[in-house]
GROMACS .gro file of C-alpha atoms in nm:
model
  369
    1MET     CA    1   0.000   0.000   0.000
    2THR     CA    2   0.146   0.334  -0.111
    3ILE     CA    3   0.068   0.669   0.046
    4PRO     CA    4  -0.034   0.929  -0.216
    5THR     CA    5   0.214   1.207  -0.286
    6LEU     CA    6   0.176   1.535  -0.102
    7GLY     CA    7   0.092   1.712  -0.426
    8THR     CA    8  -0.243   1.530  -0.438
    9LEU     CA    9  -0.554   1.623  -0.243
   10SER     CA   10  -0.548   1.298  -0.044
   11GLY     CA   11  -0.176   1.336   0.029
   12ARG     CA   12  -0.216   1.692   0.159
   13LYS     CA   13  -0.511   1.583   0.372
   14LEU     CA   14  -0.318   1.295   0.526
   15VAL     CA   15  -0.022   1.507   0.636
   16THR     CA   16  -0.248   1.787   0.761
   17ASP     CA   17  -0.445   1.530   0.964
   18LEU     CA   18  -0.127   1.376   1.104
   19GLN     CA   19   0.012   1.711   1.217
   20SER     CA   20  -0.316   1.803   1.384
   21PHE     CA   21  -0.389   1.471   1.555
   22GLY     CA   22  -0.034   1.355   1.620
   23LEU     CA   23   0.093   0.998   1.606
   24GLN     CA   24   0.097   0.717   1.861
   25ILE     CA   25   0.433   0.542   1.865
   26GLY     CA   26   0.600   0.269   2.067
   27GLU     CA   27   0.888   0.325   2.308
   28GLN     CA   28   1.145   0.165   2.076
   29THR     CA   29   1.067   0.364   1.761
   30GLY     CA   30   1.408   0.533   1.743
   31GLY     CA   31   1.483   0.797   1.480
   32ILE     CA   32   1.504   1.173   1.532
   33ALA     CA   33   1.294   1.352   1.793
   34ARG     CA   34   1.268   1.685   1.974
   35LYS     CA   35   1.140   1.733   2.329
   36GLY     CA   36   1.112   2.079   2.485
   37GLY     CA   37   1.320   2.363   2.348
   38ALA     CA   38   1.270   2.703   2.193
   39GLY     CA   39   1.047   2.624   1.897
   40PRO     CA   40   0.781   2.379   1.784
   41SER     CA   41   0.870   2.063   1.970
   42ASP     CA   42   0.753   1.731   2.115
   43HIS     CA   43   0.774   1.597   1.758
   44LYS     CA   44   0.933   1.307   1.579
   45THR     CA   45   1.064   1.321   1.224
   46ILE     CA   46   0.902   1.089   0.970
   47THR     CA   47   0.926   1.053   0.595
   48ILE     CA   48   0.593   1.004   0.424
   49ALA     CA   49   0.539   0.984   0.048
   50GLY     CA   50   0.894   1.109  -0.003
   51GLN     CA   51   0.843   1.418   0.216
   52THR     CA   52   1.008   1.459   0.558
   53VAL     CA   53   0.777   1.616   0.816
   54MET     CA   54   0.760   1.670   1.190
   55VAL     CA   55   0.464   1.504   1.364
   56PRO     CA   56   0.363   1.552   1.731
   57VAL     CA   57   0.423   1.237   1.935
   58TYR     CA   58   0.498   1.349   2.293
   59THR     CA   59   0.185   1.561   2.347
   60SER     CA   60  -0.120   1.449   2.545
   61GLY     CA   61  -0.332   1.475   2.231
   62ALA     CA   62  -0.104   1.241   2.037
   63GLN     CA   63  -0.174   0.966   2.290
   64HIS     CA   64  -0.535   0.962   2.169
   65SER     CA   65  -0.464   1.009   1.799
   66PRO     CA   66  -0.640   0.782   1.548
   67PHE     CA   67  -0.294   0.736   1.387
   68GLN     CA   68  -0.056   0.466   1.506
   69ALA     CA   69   0.282   0.350   1.383
   70SER     CA   70   0.378  -0.017   1.397
   71PRO     CA   71   0.723  -0.100   1.538
   72PRO     CA   72   0.974  -0.011   1.265
   73ASP     CA   73   1.194  -0.271   1.102
   74GLN     CA   74   1.574  -0.256   1.095
   75HIS     CA   75   1.557   0.002   0.816
   76GLY     CA   76   1.323   0.234   1.008
   77THR     CA   77   1.020   0.144   0.795
   78SER     CA   78   0.684   0.125   0.973
   79MET     CA   79   0.320   0.071   0.883
   80LEU     CA   80   0.098   0.375   0.937
   81LEU     CA   81  -0.244   0.284   1.074
   82ARG     CA   82  -0.555   0.499   1.106
   83ASP     CA   83  -0.822   0.365   1.339
   84GLY     CA   84  -0.651   0.028   1.311
   85ARG     CA   85  -0.655   0.018   0.933
   86ALA     CA   86  -0.333   0.027   0.731
   87VAL     CA   87  -0.285   0.352   0.538
   88GLY     CA   88   0.063   0.289   0.398
   89THR     CA   89   0.429   0.282   0.498
   90ILE     CA   90   0.628   0.557   0.664
   91TYR     CA   91   0.996   0.584   0.748
   92PHE     CA   92   1.172   0.703   1.063
   93PRO     CA   93   1.505   0.853   0.949
   94ALA     CA   94   1.813   0.750   1.146
   95ALA     CA   95   2.006   1.005   1.346
   96PRO     CA   96   2.260   1.197   1.134
   97ARG     CA   97   2.626   1.100   1.154
   98PHE     CA   98   2.736   1.433   1.299
   99TYR     CA   99   2.539   1.352   1.616
  100GLY     CA  100   2.813   1.103   1.702
  101LEU     CA  101   3.086   1.369   1.725
  102SER     CA  102   3.193   1.598   2.008
  103THR     CA  103   3.400   1.916   2.040
  104ALA     CA  104   3.753   1.904   2.177
  105ASP     CA  105   3.616   1.996   2.521
  106GLY     CA  106   3.366   1.710   2.513
  107ILE     CA  107   3.038   1.877   2.412
  108PRO     CA  108   2.832   1.650   2.184
  109TYR     CA  109   2.751   1.817   1.853
  110TRP     CA  110   2.379   1.744   1.902
  111LYS     CA  111   2.381   1.975   2.205
  112ILE     CA  112   2.498   2.257   1.978
  113ALA     CA  113   2.269   2.209   1.675
  114LEU     CA  114   1.999   1.965   1.565
  115LEU     CA  115   1.876   1.831   1.235
  116HIS     CA  116   1.525   1.951   1.145
  117GLY     CA  117   1.325   1.790   0.868
  118ARG     CA  118   1.530   1.634   0.591
  119ASP     CA  119   1.834   1.859   0.563
  120THR     CA  120   1.804   2.173   0.778
  121LEU     CA  121   2.040   2.234   1.070
  122ALA     CA  122   1.896   2.445   1.352
  123THR     CA  123   2.021   2.594   1.675
  124THR     CA  124   1.918   2.835   1.949
  125VAL     CA  125   2.233   3.042   1.997
  126HIS     CA  126   2.122   3.184   2.335
  127GLN     CA  127   1.910   2.922   2.517
  128THR     CA  128   1.778   3.192   2.750
  129CYS     CA  129   1.531   3.480   2.720
  130ILE     CA  130   1.476   3.789   2.931
  131ARG     CA  131   1.104   3.711   2.947
  132TYR     CA  132   1.106   3.336   3.012
  133ALA     CA  133   1.150   3.327   3.391
  134ASP     CA  134   0.848   3.551   3.460
  135ARG     CA  135   0.513   3.408   3.352
  136ARG     CA  136   0.373   3.762   3.343
  137THR     CA  137   0.593   3.830   3.042
  138SER     CA  138   0.682   3.490   2.896
  139CYS     CA  139   0.529   3.332   2.587
  140GLN     CA  140   0.293   3.072   2.729
  141PHE     CA  141   0.382   2.816   2.462
  142CYS     CA  142   0.760   2.846   2.502
  143ALA     CA  143   0.982   2.576   2.650
  144ILE     CA  144   1.321   2.736   2.583
  145GLY     CA  145   1.443   2.648   2.932
  146GLN     CA  146   1.332   2.284   2.935
  147SER     CA  147   1.603   2.137   2.716
  148LEU     CA  148   1.865   2.335   2.910
  149GLU     CA  149   1.736   2.207   3.243
  150ALA     CA  150   1.734   1.851   3.104
  151ASP     CA  151   2.098   1.887   2.987
  152ARG     CA  152   2.000   1.837   2.623
  153THR     CA  153   2.174   2.159   2.517
  154ILE     CA  154   2.409   2.431   2.640
  155ALA     CA  155   2.319   2.786   2.734
  156TYR     CA  156   2.534   2.962   2.474
  157LYS     CA  157   2.681   2.826   2.154
  158THR     CA  158   2.997   3.012   2.057
  159PRO     CA  159   3.059   3.116   1.695
  160ALA     CA  160   3.348   2.866   1.677
  161GLN     CA  161   3.128   2.580   1.801
  162LEU     CA  162   2.855   2.663   1.552
  163ALA     CA  163   3.100   2.680   1.265
  164GLU     CA  164   3.254   2.346   1.362
  165VAL     CA  165   2.918   2.167   1.380
  166ALA     CA  166   2.784   2.328   1.064
  167LYS     CA  167   3.089   2.218   0.864
  168ALA     CA  168   3.058   1.861   0.991
  169ALA     CA  169   2.683   1.849   0.921
  170VAL     CA  170   2.740   1.957   0.562
  171GLU     CA  171   3.028   1.718   0.501
  172LEU     CA  172   2.883   1.413   0.676
  173ASP     CA  173   2.508   1.448   0.623
  174GLY     CA  174   2.452   1.681   0.329
  175VAL     CA  175   2.280   1.955   0.529
  176ARG     CA  176   2.158   2.223   0.287
  177ASP     CA  177   2.073   2.519   0.510
  178MET     CA  178   2.086   2.636   0.871
  179VAL     CA  179   1.856   2.826   1.107
  180LEU     CA  180   2.003   3.045   1.381
  181THR     CA  181   1.745   3.157   1.635
  182THR     CA  182   1.783   3.295   1.985
  183GLY     CA  183   1.602   3.378   2.301
  184THR     CA  184   1.568   3.755   2.334
  185PRO     CA  185   1.874   3.874   2.533
  186ASN     CA  186   1.780   4.245   2.547
  187VAL     CA  187   1.524   4.495   2.419
  188VAL     CA  188   1.766   4.689   2.198
  189ASP     CA  189   1.916   4.466   1.927
  190ARG     CA  190   1.697   4.174   2.047
  191GLY     CA  191   1.959   3.918   1.955
  192ALA     CA  192   2.073   4.057   1.620
  193ALA     CA  193   2.428   4.114   1.747
  194VAL     CA  194   2.488   3.756   1.859
  195LEU     CA  195   2.333   3.627   1.537
  196ALA     CA  196   2.561   3.845   1.327
  197GLU     CA  197   2.879   3.716   1.490
  198SER     CA  198   2.754   3.358   1.462
  199ALA     CA  199   2.668   3.397   1.093
  200ARG     CA  200   3.006   3.549   1.017
  201ALA     CA  201   3.191   3.254   1.175
  202ILE     CA  202   2.980   2.989   1.002
  203LYS     CA  203   3.016   3.149   0.659
  204ALA     CA  204   3.394   3.163   0.706
  205ALA     CA  205   3.397   2.788   0.769
  206VAL     CA  206   3.145   2.650   0.519
  207ASP     CA  207   2.931   2.765   0.227
  208LEU     CA  208   2.589   2.710   0.383
  209PRO     CA  209   2.274   2.923   0.336
  210LEU     CA  210   2.167   3.076   0.668
  211GLN     CA  211   1.847   3.213   0.815
  212VAL     CA  212   1.870   3.429   1.127
  213GLN     CA  213   1.566   3.475   1.350
  214CYS     CA  214   1.499   3.741   1.614
  215GLU     CA  215   1.246   4.000   1.716
  216PRO     CA  216   1.264   4.329   1.524
  217PRO     CA  217   1.564   4.526   1.658
  218ARG     CA  218   1.506   4.890   1.744
  219ASP     CA  219   1.767   4.993   1.490
  220HIS     CA  220   1.663   4.863   1.147
  221GLY     CA  221   2.023   4.914   1.038
  222TRP     CA  222   2.079   4.566   1.183
  223PHE     CA  223   1.912   4.415   0.878
  224GLN     CA  224   2.191   4.536   0.650
  225ARG     CA  225   2.454   4.426   0.903
  226LEU     CA  226   2.303   4.078   0.925
  227ARG     CA  227   2.300   4.050   0.547
  228GLU     CA  228   2.662   4.159   0.526
  229THR     CA  229   2.775   3.902   0.785
  230GLY     CA  230   2.627   3.619   0.579
  231ALA     CA  231   2.256   3.584   0.657
  232ASP     CA  232   2.066   3.480   0.344
  233SER     CA  233   1.716   3.513   0.486
  234LEU     CA  234   1.551   3.660   0.793
  235GLY     CA  235   1.278   3.536   1.026
  236MET     CA  236   1.084   3.769   1.254
  237HIS     CA  237   0.805   3.569   1.410
  238LEU     CA  238   0.470   3.722   1.501
  239GLU     CA  239   0.346   3.385   1.637
  240ALA     CA  240  -0.016   3.511   1.643
  241ALA     CA  241  -0.203   3.720   1.388
  242THR     CA  242  -0.390   3.970   1.602
  243GLN     CA  243  -0.261   4.202   1.872
  244ALA     CA  244  -0.533   4.085   2.115
  245VAL     CA  245  -0.425   3.720   2.096
  246ARG     CA  246  -0.059   3.819   2.115
  247GLU     CA  247  -0.120   4.019   2.434
  248LYS     CA  248  -0.302   3.723   2.590
  249ILE     CA  249  -0.059   3.447   2.488
  250MET     CA  250   0.275   3.634   2.483
  251PRO     CA  251   0.239   3.947   2.696
  252GLY     CA  252   0.607   4.039   2.685
  253LYS     CA  253   0.664   3.982   2.317
  254ALA     CA  254   0.339   4.161   2.236
  255THR     CA  255   0.492   4.488   2.354
  256VAL     CA  256   0.653   4.480   2.009
  257SER     CA  257   0.322   4.534   1.831
  258VAL     CA  258   0.200   4.397   1.500
  259ASP     CA  259   0.242   4.745   1.351
  260ARG     CA  260   0.607   4.756   1.458
  261TYR     CA  261   0.662   4.418   1.298
  262MET     CA  262   0.507   4.543   0.976
  263ASP     CA  263   0.741   4.843   0.978
  264ALA     CA  264   1.036   4.609   1.032
  265PHE     CA  265   0.924   4.381   0.748
  266ALA     CA  266   0.901   4.682   0.516
  267SER     CA  267   1.259   4.774   0.605
  268ALA     CA  268   1.398   4.420   0.575
  269VAL     CA  269   1.247   4.304   0.243
  270PRO     CA  270   1.449   4.544   0.023
  271ILE     CA  271   1.767   4.414   0.187
  272PHE     CA  272   1.700   4.038   0.185
  273GLY     CA  273   1.468   4.023  -0.113
  274ARG     CA  274   1.106   3.936  -0.177
  275GLY     CA  275   1.015   3.604  -0.012
  276GLN     CA  276   1.341   3.593   0.185
  277VAL     CA  277   1.184   3.751   0.493
  278ASN     CA  278   0.956   3.509   0.676
  279THR     CA  279   0.730   3.510   0.977
  280TYR     CA  280   0.604   3.212   1.178
  281ILE     CA  281   0.234   3.205   1.264
  282LEU     CA  282   0.096   2.946   1.506
  283ALA     CA  283  -0.258   2.858   1.404
  284GLY     CA  284  -0.484   2.759   1.691
  285LEU     CA  285  -0.389   3.015   1.956
  286GLY     CA  286  -0.718   3.204   1.924
  287ASP     CA  287  -0.702   3.377   1.587
  288SER     CA  288  -0.977   3.290   1.339
  289PRO     CA  289  -0.894   3.164   0.990
  290GLU     CA  290  -1.010   3.503   0.863
  291ASP     CA  291  -0.766   3.679   1.100
  292ILE     CA  292  -0.475   3.469   0.979
  293LEU     CA  293  -0.559   3.508   0.611
  294ALA     CA  294  -0.609   3.885   0.642
  295LEU     CA  295  -0.264   3.917   0.797
  296ALA     CA  296  -0.116   3.683   0.535
  297GLU     CA  297  -0.254   3.903   0.259
  298ARG     CA  298  -0.080   4.207   0.409
  299LEU     CA  299   0.245   4.015   0.453
  300ILE     CA  300   0.249   3.879   0.099
  301ALA     CA  301   0.187   4.229  -0.037
  302LEU     CA  302   0.502   4.339   0.150
  303GLY     CA  303   0.701   4.046   0.013
  304VAL     CA  304   0.700   3.848   0.340
  305TYR     CA  305   0.639   3.471   0.338
  306PRO     CA  306   0.384   3.376   0.610
  307PHE     CA  307   0.477   3.029   0.736
  308VAL     CA  308   0.160   2.904   0.907
  309VAL     CA  309   0.193   2.593   1.125
  310PRO     CA  310  -0.047   2.412   1.359
  311PHE     CA  311   0.012   2.497   1.724
  312VAL     CA  312   0.153   2.202   1.917
  313PRO     CA  313   0.111   2.223   2.298
  314ILE     CA  314   0.439   2.137   2.472
  315SER     CA  315   0.434   1.950   2.802
  316GLY     CA  316   0.534   2.160   3.103
  317THR     CA  317   0.420   2.492   2.956
  318PRO     CA  318   0.108   2.691   3.059
  319LEU     CA  319  -0.052   2.585   2.730
  320GLU     CA  320   0.024   2.213   2.763
  321ASN     CA  321  -0.349   2.134   2.776
  322HIS     CA  322  -0.450   2.380   2.506
  323VAL     CA  323  -0.643   2.204   2.232
  324PRO     CA  324  -0.448   2.213   1.905
  325PRO     CA  325  -0.626   2.326   1.588
  326SER     CA  326  -0.835   2.067   1.410
  327ALA     CA  327  -0.739   1.936   1.069
  328GLU     CA  328  -1.044   2.115   0.928
  329PHE     CA  329  -0.927   2.444   1.078
  330MET     CA  330  -0.583   2.399   0.924
  331LYS     CA  331  -0.725   2.316   0.581
  332SER     CA  332  -0.948   2.625   0.597
  333VAL     CA  333  -0.631   2.834   0.636
  334LEU     CA  334  -0.373   2.645   0.429
  335ALA     CA  335  -0.582   2.589   0.114
  336PRO     CA  336  -0.658   2.960   0.050
  337LEU     CA  337  -0.311   3.060   0.171
  338GLY     CA  338  -0.154   2.818  -0.077
  339ARG     CA  339  -0.356   2.981  -0.355
  340MET     CA  340  -0.249   3.329  -0.241
  341LEU     CA  341   0.116   3.226  -0.250
  342ARG     CA  342   0.081   3.068  -0.594
  343GLU     CA  343  -0.085   3.377  -0.735
  344ALA     CA  344   0.188   3.596  -0.584
  345ASN     CA  345   0.457   3.361  -0.720
  346MET     CA  346   0.602   3.336  -0.368
  347LYS     CA  347   0.681   2.977  -0.283
  348SER     CA  348   0.878   2.792  -0.019
  349THR     CA  349   1.102   2.640  -0.285
  350ASP     CA  350   1.241   2.987  -0.358
  351ILE     CA  351   1.343   3.057   0.003
  352ARG     CA  352   1.720   3.030   0.042
  353ALA     CA  353   1.720   2.910   0.403
  354GLY     CA  354   1.496   2.872   0.704
  355CYS     CA  355   1.173   2.730   0.838
  356GLY     CA  356   0.974   2.805   0.524
  357ARG     CA  357   1.229   2.627   0.305
  358CYS     CA  358   1.243   2.327   0.543
  359GLY     CA  359   0.863   2.317   0.565
  360ALA     CA  360   0.860   2.012   0.794
  361CYS     CA  361   0.636   2.163   1.064
  362SER     CA  362   0.348   2.241   0.828
  363SER     CA  363   0.184   2.098   0.516
  364LEU     CA  364   0.166   2.449   0.367
  365SER     CA  365   0.415   2.373   0.088
  366ALA     CA  366   0.186   2.097  -0.041
  367TYR     CA  367  -0.095   2.352  -0.079
  368GLU     CA  368   0.132   2.574  -0.292
  369GLN     CA  369   0.137   2.308  -0.565
   0.00000   0.00000   0.00000
């Protein structure tokens, strides 16, 4: 039994359903997984119909999903079941080879950067944020401190460490791009400075497209500096579409308003190029489909790629019991958004580096076809 390709209606529906419901797996599944951390997490990487995607497995909702994976064979191949009926085969990719290496001072490479999707390397340069420790200001979905507390990462990755790991990931595992994100260290450059020095070091070591991600810095001159140090694309993540939802879910980050983000986008697009500035939008936090699509229309008009993903509640956060968006909700957003992107000739395949290019956390790219 073969799963239909993601370019077909049934293929898009299957992946959208999987990312909304999650997947029940056994304890010995193996493969690549993420628990806690700064971004979408509590996932496992699977390859389905030739596409590598991230599917929630460690959430409470996934434990009741209609989807189950049989124990994989020695090659990582498993049968995907829905309500007990076989749907087709999926594959759990093995851990990349660079995970087996360590720095000279004994830090495992996987504590410095992780593989996302098929071939994207990602890291949180500063695994801390000025807002995280105070729930009056922190983003309620964020788990940036969890992986640090669990000793799955280190607090600060130096430029030299990042360059070393990036070079190895390219040479050993064919990594094609890298994402550098950060907790917000201050309210002035908001992380742009540390990203610039990291990008410069990586580019000196290996020819690898880079996306840097931070909140809009006060001085928009940072956009040109980031470009000059080697950043190929830029992510500034709104997370939610409306200011009201942002103030409720991320009270600290919401002090940088939607309007200020739009001003920053308008400054950044001429420097990085149309489609090379992206924003992450978590569907299911309280915005309606109409809210998300109205914002997406404004973003596309500016030349910004709106990467819409289903919200995944992470264990241990204030939103751990928040109900994720239904598959129907996601389709009501992704189908018209895919059409908008096609008509604007702005597609994920044209993004040089970053979450939109990787596309593993959303089925949006399938709706662009």
